[in-house]
Coordinates of C-alpha atoms in Angstrom, one line a residue:
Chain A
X25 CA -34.3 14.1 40.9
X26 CA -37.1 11.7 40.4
X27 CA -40.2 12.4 40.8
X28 CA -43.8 10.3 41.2
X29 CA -46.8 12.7 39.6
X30 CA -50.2 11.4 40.5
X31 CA -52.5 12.7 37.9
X32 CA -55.0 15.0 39.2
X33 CA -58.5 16.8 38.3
X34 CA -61.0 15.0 36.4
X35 CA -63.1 12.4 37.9
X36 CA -61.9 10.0 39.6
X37 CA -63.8 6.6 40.0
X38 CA -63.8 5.4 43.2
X39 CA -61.6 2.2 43.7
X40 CA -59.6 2.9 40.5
X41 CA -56.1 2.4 40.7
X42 CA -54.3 5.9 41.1
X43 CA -52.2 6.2 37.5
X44 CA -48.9 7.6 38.8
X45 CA -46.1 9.0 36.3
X46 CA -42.3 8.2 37.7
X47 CA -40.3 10.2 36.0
X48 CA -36.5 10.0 36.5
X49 CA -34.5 13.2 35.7
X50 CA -31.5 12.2 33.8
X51 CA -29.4 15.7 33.5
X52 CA -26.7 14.8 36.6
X53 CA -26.4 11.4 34.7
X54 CA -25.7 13.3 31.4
X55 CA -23.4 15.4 33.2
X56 CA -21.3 12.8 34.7
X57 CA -21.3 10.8 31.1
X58 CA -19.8 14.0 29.4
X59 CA -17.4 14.4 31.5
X60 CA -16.3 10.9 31.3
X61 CA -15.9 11.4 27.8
X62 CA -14.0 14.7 27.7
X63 CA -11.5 12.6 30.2
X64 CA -11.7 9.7 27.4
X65 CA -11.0 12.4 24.5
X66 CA -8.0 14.3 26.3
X67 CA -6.0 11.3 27.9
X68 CA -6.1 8.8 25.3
X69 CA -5.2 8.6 21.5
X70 CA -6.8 6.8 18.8
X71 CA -4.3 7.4 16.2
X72 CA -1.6 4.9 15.5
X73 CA 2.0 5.2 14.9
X74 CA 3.2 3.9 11.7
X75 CA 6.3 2.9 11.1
X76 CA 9.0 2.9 8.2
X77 CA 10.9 0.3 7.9
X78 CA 14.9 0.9 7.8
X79 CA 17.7 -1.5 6.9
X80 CA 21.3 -0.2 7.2
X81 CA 24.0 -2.2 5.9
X82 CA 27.0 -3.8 8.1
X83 CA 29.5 -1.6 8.8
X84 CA 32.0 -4.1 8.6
X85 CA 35.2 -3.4 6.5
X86 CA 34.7 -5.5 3.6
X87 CA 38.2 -7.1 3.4
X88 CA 37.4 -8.7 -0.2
X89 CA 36.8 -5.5 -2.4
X90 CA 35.7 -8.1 -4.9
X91 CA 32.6 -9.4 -3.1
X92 CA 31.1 -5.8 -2.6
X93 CA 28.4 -5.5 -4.8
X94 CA 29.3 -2.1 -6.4
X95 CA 26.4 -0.3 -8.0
X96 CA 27.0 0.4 -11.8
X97 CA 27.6 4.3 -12.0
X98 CA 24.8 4.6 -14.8
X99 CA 22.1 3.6 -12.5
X100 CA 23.0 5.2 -9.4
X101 CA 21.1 8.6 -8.3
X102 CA 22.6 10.2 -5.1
X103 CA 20.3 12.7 -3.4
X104 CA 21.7 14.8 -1.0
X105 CA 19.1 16.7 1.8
X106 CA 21.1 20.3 3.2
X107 CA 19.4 23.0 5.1
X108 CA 18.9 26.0 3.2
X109 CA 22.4 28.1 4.7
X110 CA 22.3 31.8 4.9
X111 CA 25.2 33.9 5.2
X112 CA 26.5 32.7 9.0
X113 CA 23.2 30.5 9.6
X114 CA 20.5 28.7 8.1
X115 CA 17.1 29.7 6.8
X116 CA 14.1 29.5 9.0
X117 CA 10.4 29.4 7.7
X118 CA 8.4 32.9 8.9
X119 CA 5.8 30.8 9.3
X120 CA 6.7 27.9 11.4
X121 CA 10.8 28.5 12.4
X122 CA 11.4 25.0 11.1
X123 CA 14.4 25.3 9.1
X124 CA 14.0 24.8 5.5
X125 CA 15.3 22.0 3.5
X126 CA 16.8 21.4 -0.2
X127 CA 17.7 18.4 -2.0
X128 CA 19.9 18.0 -4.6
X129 CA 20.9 15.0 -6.7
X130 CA 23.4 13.6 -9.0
X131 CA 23.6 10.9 -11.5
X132 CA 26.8 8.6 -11.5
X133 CA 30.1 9.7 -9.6
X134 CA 30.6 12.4 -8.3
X135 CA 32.0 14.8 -10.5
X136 CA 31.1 12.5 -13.8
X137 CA 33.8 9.6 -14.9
X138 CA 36.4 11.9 -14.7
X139 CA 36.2 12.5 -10.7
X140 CA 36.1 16.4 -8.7
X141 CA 39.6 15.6 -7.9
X142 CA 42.2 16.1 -10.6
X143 CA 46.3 14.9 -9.4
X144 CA 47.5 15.8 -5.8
X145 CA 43.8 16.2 -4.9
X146 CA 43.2 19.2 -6.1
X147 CA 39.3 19.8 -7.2
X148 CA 38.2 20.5 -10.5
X149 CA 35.3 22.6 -10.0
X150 CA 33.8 22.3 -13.9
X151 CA 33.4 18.4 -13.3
X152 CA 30.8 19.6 -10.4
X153 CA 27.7 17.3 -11.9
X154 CA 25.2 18.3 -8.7
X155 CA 22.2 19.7 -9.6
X156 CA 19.3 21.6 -7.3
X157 CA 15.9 20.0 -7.0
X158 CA 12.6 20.3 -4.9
X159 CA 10.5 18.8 -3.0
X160 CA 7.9 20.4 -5.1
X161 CA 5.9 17.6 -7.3
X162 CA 5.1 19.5 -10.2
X163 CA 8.4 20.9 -10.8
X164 CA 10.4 19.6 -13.6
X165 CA 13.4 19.1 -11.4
X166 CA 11.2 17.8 -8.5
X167 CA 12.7 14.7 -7.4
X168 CA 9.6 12.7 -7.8
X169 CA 9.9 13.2 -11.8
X170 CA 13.5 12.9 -11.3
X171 CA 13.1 9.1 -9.6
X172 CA 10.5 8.3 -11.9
X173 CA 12.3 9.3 -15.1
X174 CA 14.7 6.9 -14.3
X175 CA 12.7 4.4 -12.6
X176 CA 10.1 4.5 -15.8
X177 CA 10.5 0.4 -17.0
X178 CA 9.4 -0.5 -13.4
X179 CA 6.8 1.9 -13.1
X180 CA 5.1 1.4 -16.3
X181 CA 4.5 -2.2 -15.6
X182 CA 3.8 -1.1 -11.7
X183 CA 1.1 1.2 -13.7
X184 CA -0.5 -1.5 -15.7
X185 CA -0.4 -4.0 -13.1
X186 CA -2.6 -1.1 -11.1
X187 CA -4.8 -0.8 -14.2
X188 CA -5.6 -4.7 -14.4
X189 CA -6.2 -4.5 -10.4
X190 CA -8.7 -1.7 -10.8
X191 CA -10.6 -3.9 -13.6
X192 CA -10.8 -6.6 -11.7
X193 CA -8.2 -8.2 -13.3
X194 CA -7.3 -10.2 -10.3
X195 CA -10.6 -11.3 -9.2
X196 CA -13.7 -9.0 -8.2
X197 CA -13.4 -6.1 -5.9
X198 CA -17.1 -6.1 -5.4
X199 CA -17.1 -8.3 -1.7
X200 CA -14.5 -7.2 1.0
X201 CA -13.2 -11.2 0.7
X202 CA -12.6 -10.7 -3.0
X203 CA -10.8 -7.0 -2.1
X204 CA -8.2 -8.4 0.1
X205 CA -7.2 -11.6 -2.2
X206 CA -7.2 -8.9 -5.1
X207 CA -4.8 -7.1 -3.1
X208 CA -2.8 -10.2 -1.9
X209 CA -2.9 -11.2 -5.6
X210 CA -1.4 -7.4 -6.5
X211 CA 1.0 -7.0 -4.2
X212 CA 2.6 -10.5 -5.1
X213 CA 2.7 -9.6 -8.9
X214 CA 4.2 -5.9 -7.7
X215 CA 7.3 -7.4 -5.3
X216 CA 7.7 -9.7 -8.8
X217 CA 8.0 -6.8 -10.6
X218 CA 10.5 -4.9 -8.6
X219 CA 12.6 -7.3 -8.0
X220 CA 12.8 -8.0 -11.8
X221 CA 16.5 -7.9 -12.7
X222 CA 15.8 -7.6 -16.9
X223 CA 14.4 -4.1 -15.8
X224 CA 16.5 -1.3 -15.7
X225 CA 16.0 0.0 -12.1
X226 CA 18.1 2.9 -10.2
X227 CA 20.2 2.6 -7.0
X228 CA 19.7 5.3 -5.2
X229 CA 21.9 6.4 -2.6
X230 CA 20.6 9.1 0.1
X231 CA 22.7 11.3 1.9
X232 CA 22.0 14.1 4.2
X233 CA 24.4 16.9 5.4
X234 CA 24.3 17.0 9.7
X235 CA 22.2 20.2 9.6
X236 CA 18.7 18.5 7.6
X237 CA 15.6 17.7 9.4
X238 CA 15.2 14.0 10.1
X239 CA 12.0 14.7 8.6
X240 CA 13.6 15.5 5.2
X241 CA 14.8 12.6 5.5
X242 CA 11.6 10.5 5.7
X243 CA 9.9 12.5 2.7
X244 CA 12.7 11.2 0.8
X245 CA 12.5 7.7 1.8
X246 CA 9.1 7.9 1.3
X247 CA 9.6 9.0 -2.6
X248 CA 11.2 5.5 -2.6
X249 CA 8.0 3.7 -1.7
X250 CA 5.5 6.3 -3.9
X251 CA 7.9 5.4 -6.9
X252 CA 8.8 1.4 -6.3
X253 CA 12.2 1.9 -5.9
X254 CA 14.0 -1.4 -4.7
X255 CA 17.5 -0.3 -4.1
X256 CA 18.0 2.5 -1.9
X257 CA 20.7 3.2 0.9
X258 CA 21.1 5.7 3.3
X259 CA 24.7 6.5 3.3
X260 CA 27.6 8.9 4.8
X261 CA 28.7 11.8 3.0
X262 CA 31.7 11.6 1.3
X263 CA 34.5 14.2 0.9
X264 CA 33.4 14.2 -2.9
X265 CA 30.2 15.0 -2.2
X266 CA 30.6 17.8 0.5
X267 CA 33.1 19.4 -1.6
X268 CA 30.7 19.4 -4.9
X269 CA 28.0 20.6 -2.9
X270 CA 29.8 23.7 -1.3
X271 CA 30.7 24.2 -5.0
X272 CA 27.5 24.6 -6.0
X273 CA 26.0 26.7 -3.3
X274 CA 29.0 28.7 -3.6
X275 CA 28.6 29.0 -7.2
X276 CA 24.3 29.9 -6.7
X277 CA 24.9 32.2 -4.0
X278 CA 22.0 34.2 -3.3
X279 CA 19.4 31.3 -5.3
Chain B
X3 CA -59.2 44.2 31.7
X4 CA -59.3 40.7 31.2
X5 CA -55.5 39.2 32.3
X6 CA -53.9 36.8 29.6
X7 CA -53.4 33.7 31.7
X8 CA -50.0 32.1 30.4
X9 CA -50.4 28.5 30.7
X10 CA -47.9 26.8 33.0
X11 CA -45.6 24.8 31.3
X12 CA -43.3 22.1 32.5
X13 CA -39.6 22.8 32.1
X14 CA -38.6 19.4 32.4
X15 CA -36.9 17.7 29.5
X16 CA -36.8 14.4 29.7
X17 CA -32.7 13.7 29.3
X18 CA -33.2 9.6 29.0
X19 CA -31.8 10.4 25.0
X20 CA -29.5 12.3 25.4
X21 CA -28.0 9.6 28.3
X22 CA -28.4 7.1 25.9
X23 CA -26.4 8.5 23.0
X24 CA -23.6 9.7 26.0
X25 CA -23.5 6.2 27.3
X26 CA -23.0 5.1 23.5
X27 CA -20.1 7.8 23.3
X28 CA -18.5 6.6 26.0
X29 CA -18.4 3.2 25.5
X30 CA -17.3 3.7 22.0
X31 CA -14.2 5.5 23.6
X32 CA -13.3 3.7 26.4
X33 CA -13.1 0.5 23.6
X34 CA -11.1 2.4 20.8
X35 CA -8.6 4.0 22.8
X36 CA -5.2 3.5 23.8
X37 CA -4.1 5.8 26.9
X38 CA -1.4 8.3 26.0
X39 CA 1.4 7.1 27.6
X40 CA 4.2 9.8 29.8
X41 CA 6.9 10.3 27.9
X42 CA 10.1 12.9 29.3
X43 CA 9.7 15.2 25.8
X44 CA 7.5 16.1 23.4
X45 CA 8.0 14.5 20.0
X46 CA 6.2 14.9 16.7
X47 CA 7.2 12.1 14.3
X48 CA 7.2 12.9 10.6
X49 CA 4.6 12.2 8.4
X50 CA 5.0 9.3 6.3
X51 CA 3.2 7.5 3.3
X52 CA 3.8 4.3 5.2
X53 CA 0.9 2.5 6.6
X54 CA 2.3 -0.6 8.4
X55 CA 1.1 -0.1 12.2
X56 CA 3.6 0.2 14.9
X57 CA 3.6 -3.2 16.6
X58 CA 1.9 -3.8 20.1
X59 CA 4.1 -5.3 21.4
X60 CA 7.7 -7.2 21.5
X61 CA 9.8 -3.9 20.6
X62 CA 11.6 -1.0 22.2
X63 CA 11.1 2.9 21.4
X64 CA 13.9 4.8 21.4
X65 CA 12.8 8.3 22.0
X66 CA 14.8 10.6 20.9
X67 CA 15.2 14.6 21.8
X68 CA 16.0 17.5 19.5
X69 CA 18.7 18.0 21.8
X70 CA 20.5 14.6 21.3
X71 CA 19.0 12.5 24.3
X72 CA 17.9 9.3 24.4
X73 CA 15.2 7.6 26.0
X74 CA 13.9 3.7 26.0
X75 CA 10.8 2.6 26.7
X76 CA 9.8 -1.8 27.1
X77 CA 6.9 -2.6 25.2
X78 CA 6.9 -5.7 26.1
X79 CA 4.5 -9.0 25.0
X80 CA 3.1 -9.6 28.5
X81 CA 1.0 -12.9 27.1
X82 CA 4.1 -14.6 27.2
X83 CA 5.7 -16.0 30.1
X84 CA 7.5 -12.8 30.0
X85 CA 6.0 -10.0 32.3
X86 CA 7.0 -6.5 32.3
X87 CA 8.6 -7.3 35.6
X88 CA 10.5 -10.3 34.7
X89 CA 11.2 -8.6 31.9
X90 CA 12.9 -5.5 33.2
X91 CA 14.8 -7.1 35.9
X92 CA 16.2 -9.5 33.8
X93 CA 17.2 -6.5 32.1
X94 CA 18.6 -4.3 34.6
X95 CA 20.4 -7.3 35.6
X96 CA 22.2 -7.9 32.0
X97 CA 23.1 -4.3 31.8
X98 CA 24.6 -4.1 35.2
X99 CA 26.5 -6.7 34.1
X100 CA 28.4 -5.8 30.8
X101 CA 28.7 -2.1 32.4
X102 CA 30.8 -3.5 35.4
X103 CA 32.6 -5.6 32.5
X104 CA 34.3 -2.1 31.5
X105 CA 33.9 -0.1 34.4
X106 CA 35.8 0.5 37.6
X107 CA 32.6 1.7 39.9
X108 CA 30.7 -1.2 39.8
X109 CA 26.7 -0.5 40.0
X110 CA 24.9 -3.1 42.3
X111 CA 20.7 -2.8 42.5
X112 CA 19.3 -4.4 45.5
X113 CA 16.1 -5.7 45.5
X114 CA 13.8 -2.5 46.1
X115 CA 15.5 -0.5 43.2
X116 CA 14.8 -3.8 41.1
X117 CA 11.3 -3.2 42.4
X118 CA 11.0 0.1 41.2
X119 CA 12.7 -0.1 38.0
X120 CA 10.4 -3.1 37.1
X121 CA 7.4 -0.6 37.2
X122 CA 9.1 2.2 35.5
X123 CA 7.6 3.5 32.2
X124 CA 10.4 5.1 30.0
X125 CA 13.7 5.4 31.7
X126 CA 16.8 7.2 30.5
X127 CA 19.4 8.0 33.2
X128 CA 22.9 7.5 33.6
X129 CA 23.4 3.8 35.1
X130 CA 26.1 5.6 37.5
X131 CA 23.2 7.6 39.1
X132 CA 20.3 5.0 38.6
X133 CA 20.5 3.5 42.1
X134 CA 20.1 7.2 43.1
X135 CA 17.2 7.7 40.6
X136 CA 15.5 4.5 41.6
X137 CA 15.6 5.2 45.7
X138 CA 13.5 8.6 44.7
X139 CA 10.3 5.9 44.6
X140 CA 10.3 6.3 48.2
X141 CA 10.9 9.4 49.1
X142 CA 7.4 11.6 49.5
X143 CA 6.4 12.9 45.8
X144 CA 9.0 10.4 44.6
X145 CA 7.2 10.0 41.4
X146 CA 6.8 13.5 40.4
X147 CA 10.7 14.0 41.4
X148 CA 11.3 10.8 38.9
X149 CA 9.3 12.5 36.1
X150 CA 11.4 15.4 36.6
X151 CA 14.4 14.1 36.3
X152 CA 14.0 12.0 33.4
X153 CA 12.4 15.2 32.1
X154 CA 15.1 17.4 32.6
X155 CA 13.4 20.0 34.7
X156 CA 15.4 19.0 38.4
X157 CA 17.3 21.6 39.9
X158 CA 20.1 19.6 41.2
X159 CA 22.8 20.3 38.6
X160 CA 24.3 16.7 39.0
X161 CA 21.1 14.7 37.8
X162 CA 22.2 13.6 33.8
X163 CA 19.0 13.1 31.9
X164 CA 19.0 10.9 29.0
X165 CA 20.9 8.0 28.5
X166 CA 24.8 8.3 27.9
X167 CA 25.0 8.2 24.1
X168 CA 28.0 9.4 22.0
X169 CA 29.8 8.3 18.0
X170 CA 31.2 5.4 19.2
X171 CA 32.2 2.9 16.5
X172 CA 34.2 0.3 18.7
X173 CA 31.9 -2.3 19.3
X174 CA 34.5 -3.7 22.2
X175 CA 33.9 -0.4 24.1
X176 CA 29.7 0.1 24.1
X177 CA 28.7 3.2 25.2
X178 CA 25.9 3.2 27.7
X179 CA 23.0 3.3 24.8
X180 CA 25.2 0.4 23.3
X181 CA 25.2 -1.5 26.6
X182 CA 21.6 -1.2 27.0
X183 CA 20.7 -2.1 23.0
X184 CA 23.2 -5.5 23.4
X185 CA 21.1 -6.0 27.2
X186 CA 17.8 -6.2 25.1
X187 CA 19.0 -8.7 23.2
X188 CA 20.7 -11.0 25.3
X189 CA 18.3 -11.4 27.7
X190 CA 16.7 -14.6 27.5
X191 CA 13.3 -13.6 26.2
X192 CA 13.6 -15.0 22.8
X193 CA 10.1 -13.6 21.1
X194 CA 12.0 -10.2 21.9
X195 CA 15.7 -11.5 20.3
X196 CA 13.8 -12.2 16.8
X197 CA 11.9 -9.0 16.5
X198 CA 15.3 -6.8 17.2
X199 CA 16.8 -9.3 14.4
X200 CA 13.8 -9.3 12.1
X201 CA 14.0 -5.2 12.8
X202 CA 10.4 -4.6 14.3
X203 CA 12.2 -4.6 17.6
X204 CA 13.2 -1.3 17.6
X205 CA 11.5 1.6 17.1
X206 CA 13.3 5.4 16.9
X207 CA 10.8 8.0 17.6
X208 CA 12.2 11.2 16.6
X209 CA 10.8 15.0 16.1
X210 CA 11.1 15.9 12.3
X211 CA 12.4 18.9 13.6
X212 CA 15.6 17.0 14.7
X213 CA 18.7 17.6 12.8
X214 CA 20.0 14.3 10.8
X215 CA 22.8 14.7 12.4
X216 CA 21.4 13.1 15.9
X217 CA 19.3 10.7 13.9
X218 CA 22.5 9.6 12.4
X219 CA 24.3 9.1 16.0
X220 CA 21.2 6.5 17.0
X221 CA 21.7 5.3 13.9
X222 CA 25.3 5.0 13.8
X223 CA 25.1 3.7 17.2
X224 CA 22.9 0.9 16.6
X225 CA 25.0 0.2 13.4
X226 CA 27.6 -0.5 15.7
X227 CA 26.4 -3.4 17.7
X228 CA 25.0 -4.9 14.5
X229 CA 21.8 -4.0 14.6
X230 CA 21.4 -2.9 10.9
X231 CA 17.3 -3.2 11.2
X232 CA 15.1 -1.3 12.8
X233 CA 11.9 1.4 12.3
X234 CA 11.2 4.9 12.2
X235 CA 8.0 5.9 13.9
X236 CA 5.8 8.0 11.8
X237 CA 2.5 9.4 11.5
X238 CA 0.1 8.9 8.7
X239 CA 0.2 11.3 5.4
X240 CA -2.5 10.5 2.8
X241 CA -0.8 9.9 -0.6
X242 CA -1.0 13.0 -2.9

């Protein structure tokens, strides 16, 4: 382990003090360090969970229909999340056996102004206004250029405001001090901005069929936050929408 | 023939570096780290664009399954005059207490399954069986029978793992989930009353494999007994 060399040959004076070497071998000591570490590495995690914040509304009957704030049909976008069905069962990835998601959307009511139910309930399959879109971004039906067609006013300005932020517009983003009241100064001016009622913004309402991923389901909420949108909802299906969207997948069979 | 003499070399390197620079490792891991902690299942949480960080403490996970069950665990703000112990007694105590409000077989801890329960990590068992799960502590291998359990990997048939949980609108008839949610917040540690109002309180961690469908039963459930805010555990996803 440790050793004590007393140099030898050469002359040696007599009376001279004896020049030892201590030398302490260090491998058992680097051996027990490493495997301190690989305990350290496998047993603990360094990575934090973040978290999404989620507000539900009461659900409370309303007994005043008058004090529900309705949202006006032009602004509202519903998205609906649906696993991908196959005849009998639902499409799994090759790749990773999750099963895959679609998301489709609609602006309005369902089935337009005039409703999918005609008299006596019976369902008017033309007034079907669901469309198919993606979770792809550069797809034209995508439904991040979906959101941000229609949430364009806010996101201009949101845009602009980033522009002035990156120039320094709110102070210097040279020190780490000036940085964070930048930011502080940015994210002020940005709430001010969504909550803006003289911009036209959309409500949009999210619904999921039983059979999507929960993590569908935070993509799309998360294309709420990537696209400032202030007023989204997560809400139940509705026999409207269920019925419009077996309509449509039974009308794109095989897409 | 003249030999070739090799000159003797010493094969000792000196290590004192390469301890160093292990020592440094170390230390920089034992000070960033947070120990994983035992949880019955599995879960990987979605990734999210979100980066506000889970809080420390002051809120409750709800673990959820793929297969619909439901476990808690008490994260609890121990600087406060609230200990993890106080904490979950005063607990167990409120739960036991609205259950035997609707329920003919009262459940009734004594002292020792307080005990244990005080030291449990996550827990998700009927409350009907509870007493039975909390008397395992003593028993030899108690704890890896516990695990078990709560992981759903006992062989006795009877042992329910998870904690009762079903669509239950009615607020006047709580399922056990229910019981335990309301429990949490009328216990009397205030710090933890605000954050389940303010909606950092509670925490669902779900696999993003899980069908809505159970996300929507927590959910709905929660929804219920008026707790309209609370977070979704996720995991980081840089922004495209």
């Amino acid at each position: 382990m440790a050793e004590i060399q007393e140099k030898s040959g050469g002359k040696q004076k007599k009376g001279a003090q004896k020049k030892m070497h201590i030398r302490v071998d260090f491998t058992p000591m680097v051996d027990m360090n490493m495997l301190l570490i690989t305990f350290f590495m496998l047993c603990t995690t360094m990575i934090k969970s973040q978290t999404l914040t989620i507000a539900l509304p009461s659900n409370e009957k309303v007994e005043n229909q008058e004090n529900m704030s309705q949202a006006s049909a032009d602004d509202a976008v519903t998205i609906i999340i649906d696993a991908k069905r196959k005849a009998g069962s639902f499409d799994v990835d090759s790749v990773n056996g999750k099963v895959v998601n679609e998301v489709y959307y609609y602006f309005g009511k369902p089935g337009g102004d005039a409703g999918m139910f005609g008299a006596g309930g019976t369902i008017i399959t033309e007034n079907n206004n669901l469309k198919k879109s993606s979770f792809d971004l550069n797809d034209k039906e995508g439904i991040r250029k979906i959101i941000q067609d229609r949430n364009k006013e806010v996101l201009t300005e949101i845009n602009a405001l980033k522009k002035k932020y990156q120039d320094g517009g709110f102070g210097s983003l040279e020190t780490k001090d000036g940085r964070e009241k930048a930011q502080e100064a940015y994210n002020a001016a940005a709430a001010e901005i969504r909550k803006n009622e003289n911009l036209k913004k959309p409500v949009v309402i999210i619904k999921s069929t039983p059979q999507a991923s929960f993590g569908s389901l935070v993509e799309v909420l998360d294309e709420m936050q990537i696209n400032s949108i202030s007023k989204y909802q997560i809400d139940n299906m509705t026999r409207a929408d269920s019925v419009m969207l077996i309509d449509f997948q039974n009308a794109h069979h095989g897409n | 023939m003249g030999r070739v003499k090799i000159a003797k070399k010493s094969t000792f390197i000196d290590m004192t570096a390469m301890s160093d620079v292990t020592v440094l490792l170390l230390t920089f891991f034992m000070l960033t780290s947070t120990f994983l902690s035992k949880e019955p299942t599995t879960v990987i949480t979605p990734p999210s664009v979100s980066t506000e960080k889970v809080q420390e403490t002051n809120f409750v996970q709800v673990l959820v399954s793929p297969e619909g069950k439901v476990w808690l665990t008490m994260n609890n703000d121990t600087s406060s005059a609230w200990s993890n112990e106080k904490m979950r007694m005063a607990l167990l105590d409120k739960v036991s207490e609205i259950y035997n409000e609707s329920h003919k077989n009262q459940v009734k801890f004594t002292p020792a399954q307080k005990q244990t329960f005080a030291k449990l990590g996550s827990f998700g068992v009927p409350l009907a069986q509870m007493g039975e799960f909390l008397d395992l502590a003593d028993q030899q291998e108690g704890q890896t029978k516990m695990d078990k359990w709560l992981s759903g990997e006992d062989e006795n048939p009877n042992h329910v793992t998870g904690i009762p949980i079903n669509w239950n609108s009615d607020e006047a008839k709580p399922n056990e989930f229910q019981m335990w949610m309301k429990a949490l917040r009328q216990t009397e540690n205030d710090n933890l009353a605000q954050a389940i109002k303010d909606g950092t309180g509670v925490a669902i961690k779900g696999d993003q494999n899980t069908s809505f469908d159970i996300i929507h039963m927590v959910m709905d459930n929660l929804q219920t007994i008026h707790m309209n805010k609370f977070t979704f555990l996720t995991a980081l996803k840089a922004e495209e």
